[in-house]
PDB file of C-alpha atoms and ligand atoms in Angstrom:
ATOM      1  CA  MET A   1       0.000   0.000   0.000  1.00  0.00           C
ATOM      2  CA  ASP A   2       1.226   3.477  -0.846  1.00  0.00           C
ATOM      3  CA  THR A   3       2.565   5.309   2.190  1.00  0.00           C
ATOM      4  CA  PRO A   4       2.537   9.044   1.503  1.00  0.00           C
ATOM      5  CA  ASN A   5       5.782  10.899   2.309  1.00  0.00           C
ATOM      6  CA  ASN A   6       7.257   7.674   3.704  1.00  0.00           C
ATOM      7  CA  ALA A   7       5.286   8.300   6.884  1.00  0.00           C
ATOM      8  CA  LYS A   8       4.224   5.295   8.912  1.00  0.00           C
ATOM      9  CA  PRO A   9       1.062   3.670   7.520  1.00  0.00           C
ATOM     10  CA  MET A  10      -2.115   5.493   8.421  1.00  0.00           C
ATOM     11  CA  GLU A  11      -4.224   3.785  11.050  1.00  0.00           C
ATOM     12  CA  LEU A  12      -7.905   4.556  11.297  1.00  0.00           C
ATOM     13  CA  LYS A  13      -7.678   4.977  15.056  1.00  0.00           C
ATOM     14  CA  ASP A  14      -5.244   7.855  14.570  1.00  0.00           C
ATOM     15  CA  LEU A  15      -7.682   9.821  12.432  1.00  0.00           C
ATOM     16  CA  ILE A  16      -9.630  12.700  13.899  1.00  0.00           C
ATOM     17  CA  ILE A  17     -13.241  13.382  12.966  1.00  0.00           C
ATOM     18  CA  ARG A  18     -14.470  16.819  13.971  1.00  0.00           C
ATOM     19  CA  GLU A  19     -16.903  19.544  12.997  1.00  0.00           C
ATOM     20  CA  VAL A  20     -15.875  22.123  10.444  1.00  0.00           C
ATOM     21  CA  VAL A  21     -14.811  25.496  11.819  1.00  0.00           C
ATOM     22  CA  LYS A  22     -14.862  28.675   9.748  1.00  0.00           C
ATOM     23  CA  ASP A  23     -11.120  28.564   9.115  1.00  0.00           C
ATOM     24  CA  ASP A  24     -11.559  25.177   7.408  1.00  0.00           C
ATOM     25  CA  LEU A  25     -13.699  26.581   4.599  1.00  0.00           C
ATOM     26  CA  PRO A  26     -10.789  27.371   2.224  1.00  0.00           C
ATOM     27  CA  ALA A  27      -9.439  23.827   2.704  1.00  0.00           C
ATOM     28  CA  LEU A  28     -12.814  22.414   1.645  1.00  0.00           C
ATOM     29  CA  GLU A  29     -12.102  23.828  -1.805  1.00  0.00           C
ATOM     30  CA  TRP A  30      -9.455  21.117  -2.099  1.00  0.00           C
ATOM     31  CA  GLY A  31      -6.878  23.234  -3.857  1.00  0.00           C
ATOM     32  CA  GLY A  32      -9.298  24.558  -6.483  1.00  0.00           C
ATOM     33  CA  GLU A  33     -11.413  21.582  -7.488  1.00  0.00           C
ATOM     34  CA  PHE A  34     -14.347  22.777  -5.378  1.00  0.00           C
ATOM     35  CA  THR A  35     -13.826  26.541  -5.452  1.00  0.00           C
ATOM     36  CA  LYS A  36     -17.095  26.597  -7.398  1.00  0.00           C
ATOM     37  CA  TYR A  37     -18.904  25.541  -4.198  1.00  0.00           C
ATOM     38  CA  ARG A  38     -17.491  28.410  -2.102  1.00  0.00           C
ATOM     39  CA  ARG A  39     -20.808  30.238  -1.723  1.00  0.00           C
ATOM     40  CA  MET A  40     -22.794  27.067  -1.157  1.00  0.00           C
ATOM     41  CA  TYR A  41     -20.382  25.792   1.494  1.00  0.00           C
ATOM     42  CA  GLY A  42     -20.424  29.209   3.170  1.00  0.00           C
ATOM     43  CA  SER A  43     -24.199  29.008   3.338  1.00  0.00           C
ATOM     44  CA  ILE A  44     -24.141  25.426   4.647  1.00  0.00           C
ATOM     45  CA  TYR A  45     -21.608  26.533   7.250  1.00  0.00           C
ATOM     46  CA  ARG A  46     -23.856  29.399   8.409  1.00  0.00           C
ATOM     47  CA  ASP A  47     -26.772  26.961   8.643  1.00  0.00           C
ATOM     48  CA  SER A  48     -24.601  24.617  10.694  1.00  0.00           C
ATOM     49  CA  LEU A  49     -24.301  27.349  13.340  1.00  0.00           C
ATOM     50  CA  SER A  50     -28.032  27.033  13.951  1.00  0.00           C
ATOM     51  CA  ASP A  51     -27.905  23.216  13.892  1.00  0.00           C
ATOM     52  CA  LYS A  52     -29.748  22.823  10.577  1.00  0.00           C
ATOM     53  CA  ASN A  53     -26.934  20.595   9.478  1.00  0.00           C
ATOM     54  CA  ILE A  54     -23.549  19.412  10.591  1.00  0.00           C
ATOM     55  CA  MET A  55     -20.346  19.436   8.565  1.00  0.00           C
ATOM     56  CA  TRP A  56     -17.780  16.765   9.405  1.00  0.00           C
ATOM     57  CA  VAL A  57     -14.162  16.534   8.343  1.00  0.00           C
ATOM     58  CA  VAL A  58     -11.695  13.734   8.888  1.00  0.00           C
ATOM     59  CA  THR A  59      -8.107  14.772   9.445  1.00  0.00           C
ATOM     60  CA  LEU A  60      -4.709  13.213   9.904  1.00  0.00           C
ATOM     61  CA  PRO A  61      -3.059  13.730  13.312  1.00  0.00           C
ATOM     62  CA  ASN A  62      -1.168  16.660  11.720  1.00  0.00           C
ATOM     63  CA  SER A  63      -4.560  18.341  11.020  1.00  0.00           C
ATOM     64  CA  GLU A  64      -4.537  17.827   7.252  1.00  0.00           C
ATOM     65  CA  ILE A  65      -8.097  17.381   6.057  1.00  0.00           C
ATOM     66  CA  ILE A  66      -8.441  14.187   4.018  1.00  0.00           C
ATOM     67  CA  GLY A  67     -12.200  13.817   3.809  1.00  0.00           C
ATOM     68  CA  GLN A  68     -15.576  15.288   4.551  1.00  0.00           C
ATOM     69  CA  ALA A  69     -19.275  14.533   4.780  1.00  0.00           C
ATOM     70  CA  PHE A  70     -22.149  16.830   5.635  1.00  0.00           C
ATOM     71  CA  VAL A  71     -25.450  15.872   7.220  1.00  0.00           C
ATOM     72  CA  MET A  72     -28.720  17.745   6.748  1.00  0.00           C
ATOM     73  CA  PHE A  73     -31.234  17.332   9.541  1.00  0.00           C
ATOM     74  CA  LYS A  74     -34.195  19.009   7.916  1.00  0.00           C
ATOM     75  CA  SER A  75     -34.889  19.511   4.255  1.00  0.00           C
ATOM     76  CA  ALA A  76     -37.752  20.650   2.031  1.00  0.00           C
ATOM     77  CA  ASP A  77     -37.468  17.087   0.758  1.00  0.00           C
ATOM     78  CA  TRP A  78     -38.934  15.547   3.918  1.00  0.00           C
ATOM     79  CA  ALA A  79     -38.354  12.014   2.616  1.00  0.00           C
ATOM     80  CA  ALA A  80     -34.635  12.782   2.797  1.00  0.00           C
ATOM     81  CA  ALA A  81     -34.518  14.656   6.105  1.00  0.00           C
ATOM     82  CA  ASP A  82     -37.455  15.411   8.367  1.00  0.00           C
ATOM     83  CA  GLY A  83     -35.663  16.802  11.416  1.00  0.00           C
ATOM     84  CA  GLU A  84     -36.805  13.881  13.512  1.00  0.00           C
ATOM     85  CA  SER A  85     -36.247  10.383  12.207  1.00  0.00           C
ATOM     86  CA  ARG A  86     -34.430  10.797   8.870  1.00  0.00           C
ATOM     87  CA  ALA A  87     -31.224  12.708   8.148  1.00  0.00           C
ATOM     88  CA  TYR A  88     -29.519  13.183   4.786  1.00  0.00           C
ATOM     89  CA  ILE A  89     -25.803  12.629   4.193  1.00  0.00           C
ATOM     90  CA  PHE A  90     -24.202  14.573   1.347  1.00  0.00           C
ATOM     91  CA  ALA A  91     -20.932  16.010   0.027  1.00  0.00           C
ATOM     92  CA  PHE A  92     -19.147  12.829   1.109  1.00  0.00           C
ATOM     93  CA  ARG A  93     -15.661  12.554  -0.286  1.00  0.00           C
ATOM     94  CA  ILE A  94     -12.220  11.335   0.598  1.00  0.00           C
ATOM     95  CA  LYS A  95      -9.108  12.732  -1.068  1.00  0.00           C
ATOM     96  CA  PRO A  96      -7.977  10.385  -3.863  1.00  0.00           C
ATOM     97  CA  ARG A  97      -4.681   9.291  -2.302  1.00  0.00           C
ATOM     98  CA  TRP A  98      -6.493   8.192   0.874  1.00  0.00           C
ATOM     99  CA  ARG A  99      -9.247   6.157  -0.777  1.00  0.00           C
ATOM    100  CA  ASN A 100      -9.735   2.386  -0.464  1.00  0.00           C
ATOM    101  CA  ARG A 101      -8.203   2.252   3.004  1.00  0.00           C
ATOM    102  CA  GLY A 102     -11.418   2.268   4.981  1.00  0.00           C
ATOM    103  CA  VAL A 103     -11.487   6.009   5.723  1.00  0.00           C
ATOM    104  CA  GLY A 104     -14.858   6.573   4.043  1.00  0.00           C
ATOM    105  CA  SER A 105     -16.456   3.624   5.842  1.00  0.00           C
ATOM    106  CA  TYR A 106     -14.974   4.858   9.127  1.00  0.00           C
ATOM    107  CA  LEU A 107     -16.461   8.320   8.604  1.00  0.00           C
ATOM    108  CA  MET A 108     -19.850   6.871   7.663  1.00  0.00           C
ATOM    109  CA  ALA A 109     -19.872   4.659  10.767  1.00  0.00           C
ATOM    110  CA  PHE A 110     -19.059   7.693  12.903  1.00  0.00           C
ATOM    111  CA  ILE A 111     -21.867   9.712  11.321  1.00  0.00           C
ATOM    112  CA  GLU A 112     -24.396   6.919  11.731  1.00  0.00           C
ATOM    113  CA  GLU A 113     -23.494   6.567  15.398  1.00  0.00           C
ATOM    114  CA  ASP A 114     -23.808  10.313  15.884  1.00  0.00           C
ATOM    115  CA  LEU A 115     -27.223  10.268  14.217  1.00  0.00           C
ATOM    116  CA  GLN A 116     -28.396   7.502  16.509  1.00  0.00           C
ATOM    117  CA  GLU A 117     -27.279   9.504  19.518  1.00  0.00           C
ATOM    118  CA  ARG A 118     -29.413  12.373  18.196  1.00  0.00           C
ATOM    119  CA  GLY A 119     -32.400  10.010  17.965  1.00  0.00           C
ATOM    120  CA  TYR A 120     -32.457   9.535  14.195  1.00  0.00           C
ATOM    121  CA  LYS A 121     -33.649   6.168  12.901  1.00  0.00           C
ATOM    122  CA  TYR A 122     -32.669   6.388   9.226  1.00  0.00           C
ATOM    123  CA  ALA A 123     -29.814   7.794   7.170  1.00  0.00           C
ATOM    124  CA  THR A 124     -30.546   8.766   3.563  1.00  0.00           C
ATOM    125  CA  LEU A 125     -28.336   9.838   0.689  1.00  0.00           C
ATOM    126  CA  ASN A 126     -28.267  10.257  -3.079  1.00  0.00           C
ATOM    127  CA  VAL A 127     -25.721   8.592  -5.296  1.00  0.00           C
ATOM    128  CA  ALA A 128     -25.256   9.416  -8.967  1.00  0.00           C
ATOM    129  CA  LYS A 129     -26.255   6.592 -11.257  1.00  0.00           C
ATOM    130  CA  ASP A 130     -22.888   6.904 -12.993  1.00  0.00           C
ATOM    131  CA  ASN A 131     -20.957   6.370  -9.748  1.00  0.00           C
ATOM    132  CA  PRO A 132     -20.864   2.561  -9.416  1.00  0.00           C
ATOM    133  CA  ASP A 133     -17.977   2.589  -6.913  1.00  0.00           C
ATOM    134  CA  ALA A 134     -19.878   4.716  -4.401  1.00  0.00           C
ATOM    135  CA  LEU A 135     -23.059   2.712  -5.026  1.00  0.00           C
ATOM    136  CA  ARG A 136     -21.218  -0.533  -4.244  1.00  0.00           C
ATOM    137  CA  LEU A 137     -19.713   0.938  -1.089  1.00  0.00           C
ATOM    138  CA  TYR A 138     -23.098   2.153   0.152  1.00  0.00           C
ATOM    139  CA  LYS A 139     -24.612  -1.268  -0.504  1.00  0.00           C
ATOM    140  CA  HIS A 140     -21.803  -2.879   1.489  1.00  0.00           C
ATOM    141  CA  LEU A 141     -22.515  -0.430   4.294  1.00  0.00           C
ATOM    142  CA  GLY A 142     -26.161  -1.519   4.361  1.00  0.00           C
ATOM    143  CA  TYR A 143     -27.867   1.187   2.307  1.00  0.00           C
ATOM    144  CA  LYS A 144     -30.718   0.145   0.044  1.00  0.00           C
ATOM    145  CA  ILE A 145     -32.095   1.880  -3.027  1.00  0.00           C
ATOM    146  CA  THR A 146     -35.503   3.346  -2.244  1.00  0.00           C
ATOM    147  CA  GLY A 147     -36.096   5.437  -5.347  1.00  0.00           C
ATOM    148  CA  SER A 148     -34.777   7.416  -8.251  1.00  0.00           C
ATOM    149  CA  ARG A 149     -34.129  11.157  -8.455  1.00  0.00           C
ATOM    150  CA  SER A 150     -33.723  13.397 -11.493  1.00  0.00           C
ATOM    151  CA  GLY A 151     -30.789  15.055  -9.761  1.00  0.00           C
ATOM    152  CA  ASN A 152     -31.567  18.487 -11.199  1.00  0.00           C
ATOM    153  CA  TRP A 153     -30.294  21.228  -8.923  1.00  0.00           C
ATOM    154  CA  SER A 154     -28.455  24.501  -9.191  1.00  0.00           C
ATOM    155  CA  TYR A 155     -26.026  26.627  -7.243  1.00  0.00           C
ATOM    156  CA  ARG A 156     -24.256  29.986  -7.578  1.00  0.00           C
ATOM    157  CA  ASP A 157     -20.565  29.521  -8.120  1.00  0.00           C
ATOM    158  CA  HIS A 158     -17.847  31.672  -6.525  1.00  0.00           C
ATOM    159  CA  GLU A 159     -18.267  34.238  -9.317  1.00  0.00           C
ATOM    160  CA  GLY A 160     -22.014  34.469  -8.835  1.00  0.00           C
ATOM    161  CA  ASN A 161     -22.938  32.517 -11.961  1.00  0.00           C
ATOM    162  CA  LEU A 162     -25.874  30.151 -11.730  1.00  0.00           C
ATOM    163  CA  GLN A 163     -24.737  26.600 -12.458  1.00  0.00           C
ATOM    164  CA  GLN A 164     -27.246  23.904 -13.335  1.00  0.00           C
ATOM    165  CA  VAL A 165     -26.482  20.326 -12.387  1.00  0.00           C
ATOM    166  CA  ASN A 166     -28.130  17.321 -13.958  1.00  0.00           C
ATOM    167  CA  GLU A 167     -27.102  14.189 -12.105  1.00  0.00           C
ATOM    168  CA  PRO A 168     -29.664  11.354 -12.230  1.00  0.00           C
ATOM    169  CA  SER A 169     -29.321   9.591  -8.900  1.00  0.00           C
ATOM    170  CA  TRP A 170     -30.478   6.759  -6.727  1.00  0.00           C
ATOM    171  CA  ARG A 171     -31.958   7.613  -3.361  1.00  0.00           C
ATOM    172  CA  MET A 172     -30.651   5.215  -0.746  1.00  0.00           C
ATOM    173  CA  MET A 173     -31.626   4.680   2.849  1.00  0.00           C
ATOM    174  CA  LYS A 174     -30.284   2.716   5.793  1.00  0.00           C
ATOM    175  CA  LYS A 175     -32.185   1.794   8.881  1.00  0.00           C
ATOM    176  CA  LEU A 176     -29.880   2.574  11.780  1.00  0.00           C
ATOM    177  CA  SER A 177     -29.548  -0.088  14.430  1.00  0.00           C
ATOM    178  CA  ASN A 178     -31.905   1.784  16.763  1.00  0.00           C
ATOM    179  CA  GLY A 179     -34.454   2.145  13.917  1.00  0.00           C
TER     180      GLY A 179
HETATM  181  C1  LIG B 201     -16.918   7.191  -2.212  1.00  0.00           C
HETATM  182  C2  LIG B 201     -15.709   7.533  -1.325  1.00  0.00           C
HETATM  183  C3  LIG B 201     -16.089   8.668  -0.385  1.00  0.00           C
HETATM  184  C4  LIG B 201     -15.320   6.283  -0.522  1.00  0.00           C
HETATM  185  O1  LIG B 201     -14.241   6.608   0.335  1.00  0.00           O
HETATM  186  P1  LIG B 201     -13.119   5.533   0.702  1.00  0.00           P
HETATM  187  O2  LIG B 201     -12.305   6.077   1.794  1.00  0.00           O
HETATM  188  O3  LIG B 201     -12.410   5.097  -0.520  1.00  0.00           O
HETATM  189  O4  LIG B 201     -14.027   4.331   1.256  1.00  0.00           O
HETATM  190  P2  LIG B 201     -13.515   2.955   1.902  1.00  0.00           P
HETATM  191  O5  LIG B 201     -12.036   2.843   1.789  1.00  0.00           O
HETATM  192  O6  LIG B 201     -14.123   2.816   3.232  1.00  0.00           O
HETATM  193  O7  LIG B 201     -14.228   1.915   0.956  1.00  0.00           O
HETATM  194  C5  LIG B 201     -13.906   1.830  -0.421  1.00  0.00           C
HETATM  195  C6  LIG B 201     -13.609   0.375  -0.772  1.00  0.00           C
HETATM  196  O8  LIG B 201     -12.336   0.040  -0.234  1.00  0.00           O
HETATM  197  C7  LIG B 201     -12.463  -1.138   0.557  1.00  0.00           C
HETATM  198  N1  LIG B 201     -11.514  -1.051   1.669  1.00  0.00           N
HETATM  199  C8  LIG B 201     -11.767  -0.638   2.912  1.00  0.00           C
HETATM  200  N2  LIG B 201     -10.652  -0.727   3.664  1.00  0.00           N
HETATM  201  C9  LIG B 201      -9.685  -1.162   2.850  1.00  0.00           C
HETATM  202  C10 LIG B 201      -8.327  -1.421   3.027  1.00  0.00           C
HETATM  203  N3  LIG B 201      -7.703  -1.255   4.208  1.00  0.00           N
HETATM  204  N4  LIG B 201      -7.626  -1.845   1.957  1.00  0.00           N
HETATM  205  C11 LIG B 201      -8.224  -2.009   0.760  1.00  0.00           C
HETATM  206  N5  LIG B 201      -9.535  -1.766   0.531  1.00  0.00           N
HETATM  207  C12 LIG B 201     -10.234  -1.351   1.571  1.00  0.00           C
HETATM  208  C13 LIG B 201     -13.886  -1.116   1.039  1.00  0.00           C
HETATM  209  O9  LIG B 201     -14.318  -2.415   1.391  1.00  0.00           O
HETATM  210  C14 LIG B 201     -14.601  -0.574  -0.148  1.00  0.00           C
HETATM  211  O10 LIG B 201     -14.849  -1.602  -1.082  1.00  0.00           O
HETATM  212  P3  LIG B 201     -16.247  -1.641  -1.851  1.00  0.00           P
HETATM  213  O11 LIG B 201     -16.296  -0.368  -2.664  1.00  0.00           O
HETATM  214  O12 LIG B 201     -16.169  -2.865  -2.664  1.00  0.00           O
HETATM  215  O13 LIG B 201     -17.329  -1.646  -0.802  1.00  0.00           O
HETATM  216  C15 LIG B 201     -14.484   7.941  -2.182  1.00  0.00           C
HETATM  217  O14 LIG B 201     -14.247   6.953  -3.159  1.00  0.00           O
HETATM  218  C16 LIG B 201     -14.663   9.282  -2.887  1.00  0.00           C
HETATM  219  O15 LIG B 201     -14.360  10.326  -2.321  1.00  0.00           O
HETATM  220  N6  LIG B 201     -15.130   9.244  -4.133  1.00  0.00           N
HETATM  221  C17 LIG B 201     -15.333  10.468  -4.920  1.00  0.00           C
HETATM  222  C18 LIG B 201     -16.506  11.264  -4.397  1.00  0.00           C
HETATM  223  C19 LIG B 201     -17.747  10.423  -4.365  1.00  0.00           C
HETATM  224  O16 LIG B 201     -18.045   9.708  -5.308  1.00  0.00           O
HETATM  225  N7  LIG B 201     -18.475  10.542  -3.263  1.00  0.00           N
HETATM  226  C20 LIG B 201     -19.741   9.844  -3.091  1.00  0.00           C
HETATM  227  C21 LIG B 201     -20.825  10.714  -3.622  1.00  0.00           C
HETATM  228  S1  LIG B 201     -22.392   9.924  -3.422  1.00  0.00           S
END
């Protein structure tokens, strides 16, 4: 297995999962790839301050962010998140060099446990139909397809331009162990 910078192999128990703080926002642009989401992430961050959602990052012991996942507690799409029994996981990604080592599964397990502690019974998510790797992972983690979504949504990029996204997706759901 590749060991970045000849450091000792990464162990899951050494990773830190914590909530995003304001100073993390630039790092969530991942060196430019997600600069386009700057406004949207700023808005999600502001909503997180009033507990509408929670933004998680996973870091190495040296504080480098290597992954993220956000959780929405209440959405206009009540089937995804109703503020009571169902919460919606989104923007889940692990940096490429850290994939396939269990980091994503570790983060998902952490999030599911946190949701149970908050009294949620189900976790929901969308996965693009052209993302078979993520679909397979979710299935292995116990998520089941419950429907299909057009995946049409839009956001304002960092320059204020409206960007339309068309990403046909599967809606998946997992009954948490307290569900
Ligand atoms: C989807 C994503 C978040 C998964 O993160 P990850 O850290 O690679 O996830 P894991 O390592 O836990 O699992 C990936 C696979 O590696 C396997 N794996 C876990 N630990 C492993 C290890 N130590 N060695 C080798 N493989 C391992 C898992 O079993 C899993 O296999 P599966 O896909 O057959 O189920 C990541 O691939 C990603 O960021 N993709 C791009 C963004 C994306 O598609 N996000 C999802 C949007 S819905």
